[in-house]
């Protein structure tokens, strides 16, 4: 397995065209994501009896994908790369494909019959894989040709394929190493997956452990009388699990999926497996499914929104009575007292503590049991749970937080069979840092280097052997080698505040003297959620207008310092890049964005206008790159449309359509490769670099403002815009059209437009309606419109 990972990152993949057979939820999602990578893909399905359109199933799947929310396609343009067909008329299309993915119904006989047809039509040496997670690979290839077995493996995607970064790879005894390496390379670089080799065992890694965790949490809640909200509070942020908790997670994926998964596990796992002792019947769950309460896709699940009488009441089901009641927020003192101390939580004898112990002791013991069975290293198990189930920490990382020796001792007292690997670990930790390198404990009880895939650079690793060049409470600057510095946001949600703006100025001076280029990057969940609205609201409420004026001016100065620095600046966003975070990108020489970057100027959604140069940058982009009709008004109108509606691009590809990103900006599919790609782009730009020339603007002035106000007024009269929306849009219109003194026969400087931004921003901030809107956004965490 290690050999697969080592070879996987060398050279270009040979996969240039893909086929997916089976256009259900998973098959269609896989096809869409292949198209997201810019790779042509064939999507085939069966011909329904009596169908006039023989491709109706595959075509219908693509049509459904185009309407999906969250979106399966990163851009609707990607759908044009999908060629639909059927398995009776179009198997000849397989002859041009380098990888064929089978994603049909989980029936061995159907899969094996399909493989015969695939083998007869595919080209020699093409890879074939199944997306199954329930049928052993050895069974799948029974009766197939020797060449087919050599070209076959299992590639298990997680749903939805676009967003879930884990891909489990299972090789057979005959699977070609070069084929596995090529697939790994393609899925890593092109699809953005972390490819985890697994052994051919039921459920592989993530579902094997994840289904036990979910089942244990559900069963113990019923048996101990723990309410749904309390259970989700315990099985949520405390352990680094998704904030949905277990019951919320089941609602999300669908309650009706669980019985099928349980039945599969029960039928495939040996009788001595711990799963059997936990897989108890839950009559209420059966009844909910029968009554159509299958989660968010049905009438509701453990949670629902009751719309009776025209209202919207959030409700939760009682596990005791099966009746819905108003949802209540779990207020558990033990979670406040322990504050992330997992050992203290698991030691607690109150109801929440006993529940946490029952669920997590079984889950973590099971993880230790699986070491060596599903994978030969614990790092792969941890990675699978982090990326497949969105755990912040893998099971062995959690045991390190608890203490392996204490955990093993308590588990034995509770009557659980402690696996030898855990017993032998004793007081050691599963992970350690030695000589600036991360190491993990092997099954041999020796420590091994935790190596990154070839070409991956992580800031977290750099930090192990270096100190920041500059640092304050909200940001830091690091030397990432080869003459490139990295500016890192470290504030909550990476929100931008005066400390960050101040450090930008210092960083520009430092980099100009000692480095070739600067990359702006961090490894948080989000690049930046924008300006610190809480700070702005506080200052406004106590009328600290001078402080706010300084913050706006300071942001403008810092961003211009980046734009006109004597070295290239490359920003590398992932996750949210909103408001001021988006404006950082707009002022960078280039952007290398993770494919899953959500970018937008959302200030109007909180009652403001962009104040740090976002307006003038969008004006410049749409006037120079927008391919619009000539004249000052088309670019103004387009910028107004995007900014006034607080539009957020829901992928890097879509961000290019809005010109938040330039056509020349790069996109990285694999999050782990983002920093390396950004650094390479920065070094490329550093050769013979010269800063850009400040743009000049020809803007329409009052006549343009009037035209935009007419449009906004029509929206207001139709009830599509509030009274305050009209005020905010008016301010934005004045900025984009150049204000009262603008003349379409004369040019405005960048400084002129920035002054307008600053003026309108400050006036809006003094408006009580804006403050009320900001406070609402701070309470809910969401802009009022998008």
XYZ file of C-alpha atoms in Angstrom:
786
model
C 0.000 0.000 0.000
C 2.800 2.395 0.807
C 4.216 1.698 -2.645
C 0.943 2.825 -4.264
C 1.042 6.121 -2.391
C 4.705 6.708 -3.227
C 4.315 6.091 -6.950
C 0.987 7.881 -7.179
C 2.248 11.437 -7.343
C 4.937 11.073 -9.977
C 4.163 12.254 -13.503
C 0.935 12.934 -15.374
C -2.032 10.583 -15.251
C -2.859 8.611 -18.375
C -6.580 9.040 -17.747
C -8.030 11.493 -20.260
C -11.601 10.176 -20.614
C -13.855 8.397 -18.095
C -17.060 6.357 -18.216
C -19.511 5.831 -15.370
C -22.120 3.099 -15.625
C -25.093 3.635 -13.340
C -26.635 7.103 -13.050
C -28.084 6.858 -9.557
C -27.112 9.276 -6.806
C -23.522 8.058 -6.593
C -22.884 7.298 -10.261
C -24.268 10.605 -11.459
C -22.380 12.460 -8.731
C -19.101 10.780 -9.709
C -19.678 11.667 -13.364
C -20.392 15.293 -12.438
C -17.203 15.545 -10.426
C -15.115 14.070 -13.234
C -16.612 16.791 -15.440
C -15.721 19.352 -12.740
C -12.108 18.355 -13.321
C -12.475 19.233 -17.004
C -12.411 15.588 -18.090
C -14.935 14.281 -20.666
C -17.145 11.586 -19.148
C -19.654 9.085 -20.519
C -22.674 8.336 -18.295
C -24.670 5.199 -19.134
C -27.701 3.507 -17.601
C -30.277 0.888 -18.540
C -33.127 1.355 -21.020
C -36.505 1.417 -19.223
C -39.099 -0.914 -20.652
C -41.128 0.800 -23.383
C -39.149 4.064 -23.193
C -39.399 6.284 -26.253
C -36.141 7.952 -25.229
C -33.671 5.134 -24.613
C -31.274 7.468 -22.771
C -33.945 8.888 -20.498
C -32.443 7.677 -17.210
C -28.963 9.085 -17.789
C -30.326 12.300 -19.295
C -32.713 12.700 -16.377
C -29.852 12.226 -13.946
C -27.881 15.078 -15.523
C -30.959 17.314 -15.518
C -31.424 16.558 -11.824
C -27.759 17.298 -11.114
C -28.125 20.734 -12.700
C -30.855 21.560 -10.157
C -29.166 19.962 -7.148
C -28.505 21.968 -3.983
C -25.738 21.757 -2.944
C -24.652 21.838 -6.558
C -23.011 18.753 -8.028
C -21.414 20.723 -10.857
C -18.902 23.433 -9.970
C -20.145 25.279 -13.052
C -23.118 24.527 -15.251
C -20.665 24.596 -18.144
C -19.157 21.365 -16.804
C -22.372 19.505 -17.667
C -21.447 19.881 -21.351
C -18.599 17.411 -20.755
C -21.076 14.629 -19.878
C -22.172 12.393 -22.758
C -25.267 10.358 -21.873
C -26.275 7.003 -23.261
C -27.493 3.515 -22.357
C -25.964 0.115 -21.758
C -27.662 -1.502 -24.748
C -26.736 0.897 -27.550
C -23.677 2.766 -26.336
C -21.187 0.356 -24.797
C -18.980 1.054 -27.812
C -18.235 4.432 -26.192
C -16.154 2.554 -23.600
C -13.485 1.906 -26.225
C -12.299 5.516 -25.883
C -12.284 5.567 -22.076
C -9.245 5.133 -19.846
C -11.209 4.472 -16.650
C -14.628 2.856 -16.323
C -16.493 3.195 -13.012
C -19.316 0.786 -12.193
C -21.934 2.235 -9.846
C -24.977 0.020 -10.395
C -27.272 -1.693 -7.896
C -25.560 -3.708 -5.150
C -26.287 -7.142 -6.632
C -23.394 -9.427 -7.415
C -25.082 -11.151 -10.369
C -25.898 -7.851 -12.082
C -22.392 -6.504 -11.560
C -20.704 -9.661 -12.852
C -22.893 -9.768 -15.982
C -22.108 -6.096 -16.630
C -18.372 -6.740 -16.252
C -18.522 -9.288 -19.089
C -20.009 -6.616 -21.365
C -17.497 -4.011 -20.215
C -14.611 -6.371 -20.868
C -15.854 -7.049 -24.398
C -16.033 -3.337 -25.268
C -13.232 -1.610 -23.374
C -9.804 -0.875 -24.719
C -6.828 -2.903 -23.578
C -5.348 -1.727 -20.296
C -8.201 0.582 -19.306
C -8.864 0.653 -15.584
C -12.192 -0.675 -14.296
C -13.456 -0.081 -10.772
C -16.561 -0.561 -8.664
C -17.979 1.946 -6.204
C -19.286 -0.832 -3.967
C -18.682 -0.853 -0.231
C -20.524 -4.074 0.551
C -19.374 -6.754 -1.911
C -15.838 -8.211 -1.559
C -13.544 -7.580 -4.502
C -12.692 -11.252 -4.741
C -16.368 -12.027 -5.389
C -16.688 -9.288 -8.007
C -13.951 -10.700 -10.231
C -15.044 -14.339 -9.990
C -15.527 -15.717 -13.512
C -13.921 -12.675 -15.189
C -10.921 -12.815 -17.511
C -7.419 -12.630 -16.106
C -6.823 -9.312 -17.915
C -9.994 -7.882 -16.386
C -8.878 -8.890 -12.881
C -5.519 -7.200 -13.442
C -7.227 -3.961 -14.468
C -9.862 -4.049 -11.704
C -10.100 -2.474 -8.252
C -12.628 -0.796 -5.964
C -12.776 3.011 -5.783
C -15.214 3.876 -3.011
C -16.405 7.483 -3.191
C -18.365 9.186 -0.441
C -21.589 11.094 -0.955
C -21.743 13.742 -2.291
C -18.710 12.935 -4.489
C -17.911 16.580 -5.191
C -17.603 17.607 -1.563
C -16.329 14.532 0.295
C -12.553 14.400 0.006
C -12.078 10.723 0.891
C -11.658 7.969 -1.674
C -11.014 4.435 -0.421
C -8.953 2.308 -2.821
C -9.089 -1.478 -2.588
C -6.744 -3.592 -4.701
C -7.141 -7.256 -5.578
C -4.426 -9.899 -5.600
C -4.010 -9.440 -9.358
C -4.515 -5.660 -9.617
C -1.684 -4.020 -11.569
C 0.455 -1.662 -9.494
C 0.909 0.756 -12.394
C -2.883 0.895 -12.906
C -3.432 1.576 -9.189
C -0.760 4.268 -9.249
C -2.340 5.959 -12.271
C -5.788 5.908 -10.664
C -4.396 7.301 -7.431
C -2.596 10.039 -9.314
C -5.759 11.001 -11.210
C -8.020 10.963 -8.160
C -5.482 12.967 -6.159
C -4.605 15.719 -8.642
C -7.716 15.869 -10.841
C -10.533 14.921 -8.453
C -8.954 16.362 -5.306
C -9.283 13.176 -3.291
C -7.185 11.895 -0.435
C -6.736 8.314 -1.614
C -6.584 5.875 1.294
C -5.619 2.280 0.445
C -7.813 -0.211 2.312
C -7.950 -3.946 2.761
C -10.826 -5.881 1.222
C -12.981 -5.993 4.343
C -16.694 -5.225 4.876
C -17.288 -1.469 4.969
C -13.571 -0.848 4.359
C -12.454 1.807 6.890
C -14.790 4.773 7.257
C -18.154 3.023 7.012
C -16.955 0.098 9.113
C -16.164 2.381 12.036
C -18.625 5.161 11.272
C -21.693 2.928 11.185
C -20.783 1.421 14.553
C -20.346 4.903 16.029
C -23.752 6.004 14.731
C -25.484 2.813 15.825
C -23.917 2.958 19.279
C -24.989 6.583 19.701
C -28.579 5.817 18.675
C -28.968 2.642 20.728
C -27.425 4.147 23.853
C -29.662 7.226 23.610
C -32.721 4.958 23.606
C -31.435 2.732 26.404
C -30.204 5.517 28.686
C -33.107 7.896 28.117
C -31.001 10.629 26.561
C -32.923 13.151 24.472
C -32.072 13.835 20.845
C -30.756 17.351 21.510
C -28.642 16.189 24.465
C -27.221 13.275 22.497
C -26.264 15.542 19.615
C -24.682 18.058 21.975
C -22.480 15.335 23.454
C -21.710 13.673 20.113
C -20.876 16.982 18.454
C -18.277 19.673 18.975
C -17.029 18.201 22.267
C -15.310 15.382 20.392
C -14.688 17.343 17.210
C -17.595 15.676 15.408
C -19.860 17.582 12.987
C -22.114 20.075 14.776
C -25.146 18.132 13.511
C -24.400 15.402 16.051
C -25.454 11.848 15.264
C -29.234 12.292 14.968
C -28.804 15.413 12.862
C -26.336 13.512 10.690
C -28.837 10.700 10.161
C -31.456 13.249 9.113
C -28.959 14.632 6.619
C -27.955 11.330 4.972
C -31.401 9.714 5.243
C -32.812 7.439 7.926
C -33.814 4.851 5.344
C -30.165 4.234 4.462
C -29.270 2.908 7.905
C -31.246 -0.383 7.863
C -29.580 -1.363 4.570
C -26.111 -0.596 5.941
C -26.840 -2.477 9.164
C -28.166 -5.508 7.307
C -25.054 -5.559 5.138
C -22.726 -5.349 8.128
C -24.612 -7.990 10.093
C -24.510 -10.413 7.150
C -20.830 -9.875 6.335
C -19.105 -9.487 9.700
C -18.011 -12.499 11.780
C -20.198 -13.288 14.790
C -17.472 -12.288 17.235
C -17.331 -8.756 15.808
C -18.288 -6.016 18.283
C -20.809 -4.647 15.792
C -23.214 -7.524 16.497
C -23.504 -6.615 20.189
C -24.488 -3.065 19.252
C -26.772 -3.724 16.268
C -30.001 -3.801 18.276
C -33.448 -3.230 16.860
C -34.938 0.262 17.229
C -38.706 0.014 16.560
C -39.189 3.789 16.521
C -36.695 4.161 13.677
C -38.543 1.521 11.662
C -41.862 3.262 12.232
C -40.443 6.648 11.261
C -39.206 5.236 7.938
C -42.539 3.509 7.285
C -44.376 6.797 7.927
C -42.136 8.745 5.535
C -40.003 10.433 8.181
C -36.723 9.681 6.436
C -34.878 12.880 7.312
C -34.449 16.106 5.390
C -35.422 14.466 2.106
C -38.710 13.282 3.617
C -41.281 14.771 5.985
C -38.608 15.242 8.611
C -36.622 12.933 10.813
C -35.448 13.203 14.375
C -35.795 16.930 13.721
C -38.491 18.552 11.609
C -39.940 21.934 10.741
C -43.652 22.006 11.544
C -45.428 24.360 9.124
C -48.953 23.768 10.384
C -51.097 26.887 10.532
C -48.638 28.769 8.360
C -45.976 28.821 11.067
C -42.459 27.426 11.258
C -41.813 25.585 14.498
C -38.631 23.547 14.931
C -39.508 20.244 16.564
C -37.705 17.165 17.830
C -39.038 13.654 18.245
C -39.209 12.141 21.712
C -37.338 8.831 21.741
C -39.649 7.683 24.564
C -43.058 8.497 23.104
C -42.387 8.907 19.399
C -44.262 12.231 19.449
C -42.821 15.519 18.223
C -42.342 18.422 20.616
C -40.811 21.904 20.313
C -37.041 21.722 19.977
C -35.054 22.845 23.020
C -31.404 23.795 23.196
C -29.331 21.296 25.149
C -27.772 23.066 28.121
C -25.422 20.508 29.673
C -23.328 21.723 32.581
C -20.777 18.927 32.150
C -19.863 20.216 28.694
C -19.266 23.682 30.119
C -17.261 22.303 33.046
C -15.026 19.995 31.030
C -14.486 22.457 28.142
C -12.913 19.940 25.793
C -11.256 17.820 28.498
C -12.388 14.473 27.083
C -11.003 12.419 29.944
C -13.011 14.494 32.420
C -16.149 14.178 30.292
C -15.797 10.413 29.943
C -15.149 10.092 33.696
C -18.278 12.029 34.638
C -21.065 10.018 36.241
C -23.913 12.279 35.201
C -26.183 11.185 32.361
C -24.230 12.990 29.618
C -20.929 11.581 30.863
C -22.243 8.007 31.057
C -23.707 8.352 27.569
C -20.420 9.730 26.203
C -18.505 6.829 27.749
C -20.823 4.137 26.443
C -20.682 5.441 22.887
C -17.042 6.463 22.670
C -15.596 3.489 24.549
C -17.198 1.134 22.020
C -16.215 3.320 19.086
C -12.565 3.741 20.073
C -12.118 0.114 21.125
C -13.502 -0.891 17.738
C -11.031 1.453 16.004
C -8.140 -0.180 17.854
C -9.500 -3.600 16.873
C -9.572 -2.581 13.204
C -5.882 -1.588 13.164
C -4.232 -4.237 11.031
C -7.544 -5.603 9.775
C -8.783 -2.780 7.536
C -5.472 -0.956 7.172
C -1.886 -1.546 8.187
C -1.457 1.911 9.692
C -3.478 4.023 12.100
C -2.847 7.191 10.087
C -5.011 5.836 7.259
C -7.833 5.046 9.688
C -7.663 8.545 11.163
C -7.564 10.143 7.708
C -10.581 8.118 6.577
C -12.656 9.294 9.538
C -11.560 12.914 9.206
C -12.441 13.101 5.529
C -15.208 10.503 5.271
C -17.184 11.485 8.379
C -15.882 15.038 8.882
C -14.346 14.272 12.276
C -11.844 16.922 13.347
C -9.751 14.220 14.970
C -9.399 10.583 13.995
C -10.050 7.856 16.591
C -6.381 7.412 17.500
C -5.934 11.162 17.816
C -8.902 11.115 20.212
C -7.339 8.318 22.268
C -4.174 10.432 22.527
C -6.287 13.263 23.952
C -7.812 10.885 26.494
C -4.702 8.857 27.332
C -4.237 5.357 25.924
C -3.326 3.649 29.212
C -6.229 5.196 31.142
C -8.670 4.424 28.356
C -7.568 0.793 28.081
C -7.868 0.348 31.841
C -11.369 1.838 32.019
C -12.541 -0.142 29.000
C -11.392 -3.389 30.612
C -13.231 -2.469 33.829
C -16.355 -1.954 31.732
C -16.089 -5.502 30.407
C -14.831 -4.585 26.947
C -12.188 -6.718 25.295
C -9.134 -4.517 24.874
C -7.226 -5.364 21.671
C -3.559 -6.304 21.993
C -2.410 -3.274 20.002
C -4.013 -0.912 22.524
C -2.737 -2.903 25.510
C 0.804 -2.880 24.167
C 0.678 0.865 23.569
C 0.566 1.464 27.310
C 1.629 5.006 28.217
C 2.837 5.813 24.713
C 0.963 8.100 22.370
C -0.148 7.101 18.888
C 1.400 10.253 17.444
C 4.422 12.286 18.395
C 6.720 14.978 17.040
C 10.371 13.952 16.932
C 13.112 16.229 15.553
C 10.494 18.404 13.877
C 8.786 15.495 12.124
C 5.420 13.900 12.741
C 5.505 10.211 13.582
C 2.820 7.578 14.173
C 2.910 4.345 16.141
C 3.007 1.279 13.947
C 1.523 -2.137 14.618
C 5.079 -3.162 15.526
C 4.984 -0.637 18.394
C 7.701 1.392 16.678
C 7.332 4.967 15.492
C 7.331 5.693 11.756
C 7.552 8.988 9.866
C 4.171 10.314 8.797
C 5.168 11.304 5.274
C 3.107 13.609 3.090
C 2.468 12.584 -0.530
C 5.145 13.801 -2.913
C 4.762 17.497 -3.714
C 2.529 18.379 -0.747
C 3.601 21.370 1.365
C 1.691 22.093 4.585
C 2.139 25.173 6.738
C 1.501 23.009 9.797
C 4.673 21.053 9.017
C 6.740 24.198 8.455
C 5.670 25.481 11.868
C 7.196 22.422 13.561
C 10.729 23.544 12.743
C 10.497 27.326 12.520
C 9.362 30.477 14.245
C 7.208 33.213 12.665
C 9.040 36.146 11.131
C 6.265 38.463 12.341
C 3.312 37.737 14.598
C 0.466 39.297 16.563
C -2.833 38.046 17.967
C -4.530 37.788 14.573
C -1.851 36.935 12.003
C 1.651 35.616 11.403
C 4.262 35.629 8.646
C 6.322 32.515 7.850
C 9.289 31.649 5.669
C 8.101 28.770 3.456
C 11.361 28.431 1.546
C 12.814 29.348 -1.832
C 12.482 33.050 -1.122
C 8.718 32.976 -0.538
C 6.978 34.243 2.605
C 3.486 33.233 3.753
C 0.999 35.569 5.449
C -1.381 33.589 7.681
C -4.625 34.791 9.281
C -5.133 33.298 12.764
C -8.163 35.191 14.132
C -11.542 33.544 14.752
C -13.051 32.641 11.353
C -9.953 34.486 10.056
C -12.000 37.680 10.353
C -10.030 40.768 9.360
C -9.265 43.291 12.098
C -6.817 46.175 12.721
C -4.119 43.734 13.879
C -4.191 41.927 10.525
C -4.235 45.182 8.571
C -1.301 46.497 10.590
C 0.740 43.345 10.093
C 0.142 43.481 6.333
C 1.996 46.792 6.258
C 4.921 45.352 8.219
C 4.955 42.215 6.063
C 5.170 44.232 2.848
C 8.264 46.013 4.192
C 9.870 42.756 5.316
C 9.188 40.845 2.102
C 10.441 43.732 -0.043
C 13.823 43.499 1.682
C 14.274 39.750 2.165
C 11.984 37.711 -0.149
C 10.974 37.228 -3.772
C 7.215 36.852 -3.269
C 4.353 36.617 -0.757
C 1.605 33.996 -0.519
C -1.519 34.719 1.554
C -2.777 31.381 2.855
C -3.967 29.545 5.931
C -5.096 26.053 6.839
C -8.327 26.995 8.591
C -11.730 25.891 7.347
C -12.144 29.308 5.716
C -9.745 31.742 4.069
C -11.574 34.673 5.671
C -15.191 35.401 6.548
C -14.507 39.116 6.019
C -14.141 42.074 8.337
C -14.717 41.655 12.055
C -18.333 42.851 12.164
C -18.540 42.461 15.928
C -15.743 44.979 16.386
C -17.324 47.353 13.868
C -20.745 47.120 15.559
C -19.242 47.715 19.008
C -17.342 50.783 17.828
C -20.424 52.142 16.056
C -22.633 51.627 19.102
C -20.305 53.770 21.214
C -19.842 56.301 18.387
C -16.131 55.636 17.920
C -16.268 57.047 14.401
C -12.600 58.024 14.307
C -11.637 54.418 15.081
C -13.904 53.137 12.319
C -12.604 55.729 9.863
C -9.082 54.550 10.668
C -10.104 50.920 10.138
C -11.580 51.677 6.713
C -8.616 53.821 5.686
C -6.216 51.261 7.145
C -7.804 48.500 5.101
C -7.601 50.538 1.914
C -3.951 51.386 2.579
C -3.042 47.776 3.421
C -4.703 46.373 0.314
C -3.089 48.983 -1.948
C 0.262 48.147 -0.347
C -0.268 44.523 -1.413
C -1.379 45.478 -4.913
C 1.543 47.787 -5.637
C 4.259 45.966 -3.667
C 7.585 45.475 -5.510
C 7.015 41.709 -5.416
C 4.167 39.427 -6.530
C 1.364 38.586 -4.099
C -0.521 35.334 -4.615
C -3.589 34.540 -2.510
C -4.605 30.927 -1.963
C -8.180 30.715 -0.640
C -10.152 27.683 0.447
C -13.644 27.746 1.917
C -15.192 31.173 2.517
C -13.529 34.286 1.102
C -16.204 36.878 1.763
C -16.287 40.667 1.983
C -12.825 41.832 2.996
C -11.540 38.307 2.336
C -12.724 38.601 -1.261
C -11.148 42.055 -1.504
C -7.768 40.540 -0.576
C -8.094 38.278 -3.623
C -9.103 41.187 -5.838
C -5.922 43.071 -4.872
C -3.561 40.117 -5.419
C -1.421 39.718 -8.538
C -2.793 36.214 -8.916
C -4.962 33.720 -7.079
C -4.455 29.983 -6.748
C -7.811 28.897 -5.360
C -8.926 25.595 -3.956
C -11.802 24.363 -6.125
C -14.112 24.563 -3.105
C -13.709 28.301 -2.554
C -16.855 30.337 -1.932
C -16.112 33.906 -2.899
C -18.175 37.085 -2.857
C -18.624 40.709 -1.841
C -21.441 40.281 0.671
C -21.360 43.712 2.312
C -24.745 44.754 0.922
C -26.247 41.763 2.700
C -25.289 43.369 6.015
C -26.330 46.877 5.008
C -22.956 48.202 3.847
C -20.959 48.623 0.647
C -17.456 47.200 0.079
C -15.077 49.691 1.678
C -11.614 48.251 1.046
C -11.469 48.597 -2.717
C -13.838 45.871 -3.840
C -16.000 48.243 -5.882
C -13.156 49.792 -7.859
C -11.564 46.399 -8.506
C -14.808 44.905 -9.843
C -15.329 47.987 -12.015
C -11.849 47.581 -13.450
C -12.268 43.859 -14.073
C -15.615 44.119 -15.816
C -14.436 47.024 -17.955
C -11.226 45.224 -19.043
C -12.060 41.499 -18.860
C -15.844 41.379 -19.055
C -16.361 41.277 -22.833
C -19.182 43.789 -22.500
C -20.458 46.466 -24.913
C -18.419 49.668 -25.030
C -19.202 52.656 -22.850
C -19.075 53.320 -19.100
C -22.460 51.852 -18.175
C -22.165 48.087 -18.999
C -19.335 47.440 -16.503
C -21.096 49.594 -13.879
C -24.329 47.651 -14.367
C -22.629 44.274 -14.091
C -20.686 45.223 -10.968
C -23.870 46.665 -9.439
C -25.816 43.483 -10.178
C -23.192 41.255 -8.513
C -22.404 43.438 -5.489
C -25.922 44.676 -4.671
C -27.280 41.118 -4.500
C -24.384 39.963 -2.273
C -23.643 37.274 -4.845
C -21.406 34.438 -3.662
C -19.686 32.174 -6.177
C -20.131 28.598 -4.970
C -16.909 27.298 -6.481
C -13.665 28.637 -7.887
C -14.980 27.876 -11.371
C -18.081 29.976 -10.742
C -15.912 32.751 -9.240
C -14.274 33.112 -12.652
C -17.693 33.672 -14.207
C -18.290 36.596 -11.831
C -14.683 37.794 -12.269
C -13.959 37.460 -8.562
C -11.147 35.414 -10.086
C -9.423 36.219 -13.372
C -9.517 33.740 -16.258
C -5.770 33.240 -15.697
C -6.058 32.438 -11.981
C -5.309 28.849 -11.024
C -7.536 26.219 -9.425
C -6.249 23.385 -7.236
C -8.566 20.403 -6.767
C -6.742 18.814 -3.824
C -6.746 20.973 -0.680
C -3.453 19.443 0.457
C -1.688 20.712 -2.682
C -2.884 24.315 -2.479
C 0.142 25.878 -0.767
C 2.636 24.163 -3.076
C 0.706 25.332 -6.144
C 0.438 28.902 -4.821
C 4.140 28.984 -4.016
C 5.008 27.761 -7.511
C 2.806 30.458 -9.053
C 4.442 33.121 -6.867
C 7.936 32.061 -7.929
C 6.864 32.075 -11.569
C 5.548 35.641 -11.257
C 8.677 36.764 -9.388
C 10.769 36.449 -12.536
C 11.146 39.977 -13.967
C 8.188 41.198 -11.880
C 6.907 44.753 -12.180
C 3.913 46.075 -10.190
C 0.711 46.967 -12.084
C -0.103 50.497 -13.158
C -3.012 52.139 -11.277
C -6.169 52.059 -13.413
C -8.216 55.070 -14.424
C -12.002 55.053 -14.545
C -14.511 56.577 -16.934
C -17.815 56.561 -15.042
C -21.296 57.814 -16.040
C -21.974 60.050 -13.031
C -25.484 61.185 -11.926
C -27.259 59.872 -15.037
C -25.904 56.391 -14.332
C -26.925 56.673 -10.689
C -30.454 57.590 -11.716
C -30.671 54.597 -14.044
C -29.646 52.170 -11.307
C -32.027 53.780 -8.811
C -34.944 53.248 -11.211
C -34.172 49.529 -11.292
C -33.914 49.310 -7.497
C -37.153 51.270 -7.068
C -38.992 48.783 -9.281
C -37.739 45.929 -7.082
C -38.900 47.825 -3.995
C -42.389 48.443 -5.413
C -42.720 44.719 -6.160
C -41.755 43.818 -2.604
C -38.407 42.339 -3.659
C -36.303 44.919 -1.803
C -36.715 46.506 1.617
C -36.623 50.232 2.315
C -33.103 49.891 3.674
C -32.075 47.858 0.602
C -32.957 50.944 -1.415
C -30.718 53.075 0.794
C -27.803 50.630 0.518
C -28.234 50.220 -3.240
C -28.290 53.975 -3.649
C -24.965 54.266 -1.850
C -23.499 51.513 -4.022
C -24.832 53.187 -7.173
C -23.108 56.443 -6.248
C -19.782 54.654 -5.724
C -19.937 52.704 -8.975
C -21.075 55.639 -11.110
C -18.494 58.025 -9.675
C -20.729 60.214 -7.536
C -22.295 63.581 -8.197
C -19.225 65.213 -9.738
C -18.333 62.392 -12.139
C -18.255 63.241 -15.835
C -18.157 60.504 -18.526
C -15.783 62.709 -20.535
C -13.188 62.752 -17.746
C -11.200 60.057 -15.956
C -11.263 59.347 -12.240
C -8.279 57.978 -10.375
C -8.268 54.915 -8.148
C -7.929 57.262 -5.166
C -11.108 59.060 -6.206
C -13.160 55.851 -6.223
C -11.674 54.714 -2.914
C -12.705 58.018 -1.351
C -16.288 57.392 -2.523
C -16.229 53.876 -1.053
C -14.990 55.213 2.269
C -17.562 58.017 2.377
C -20.580 55.828 1.569
C -19.392 53.040 3.883
C -19.139 55.400 6.851
C -22.524 57.006 6.178
C -24.208 53.597 6.043
C -22.478 52.498 9.230
C -24.069 55.464 11.022
C -27.527 54.363 9.857
C -29.476 52.592 12.678
C -30.986 50.144 10.171
C -27.503 48.999 9.176
C -26.509 48.426 12.794
C -29.697 46.459 13.395
C -28.950 44.336 10.346
C -25.347 43.715 11.448
C -26.536 42.629 14.892
C -29.012 40.208 13.287
C -26.240 38.769 11.126
C -23.972 38.375 14.163
C -26.722 36.495 15.993
C -27.613 34.172 13.127
C -24.238 33.928 11.419
C -25.863 34.476 8.024
C -26.232 37.524 5.735
C -29.854 38.576 5.326
C -29.800 37.859 1.611
C -27.529 36.315 -0.975
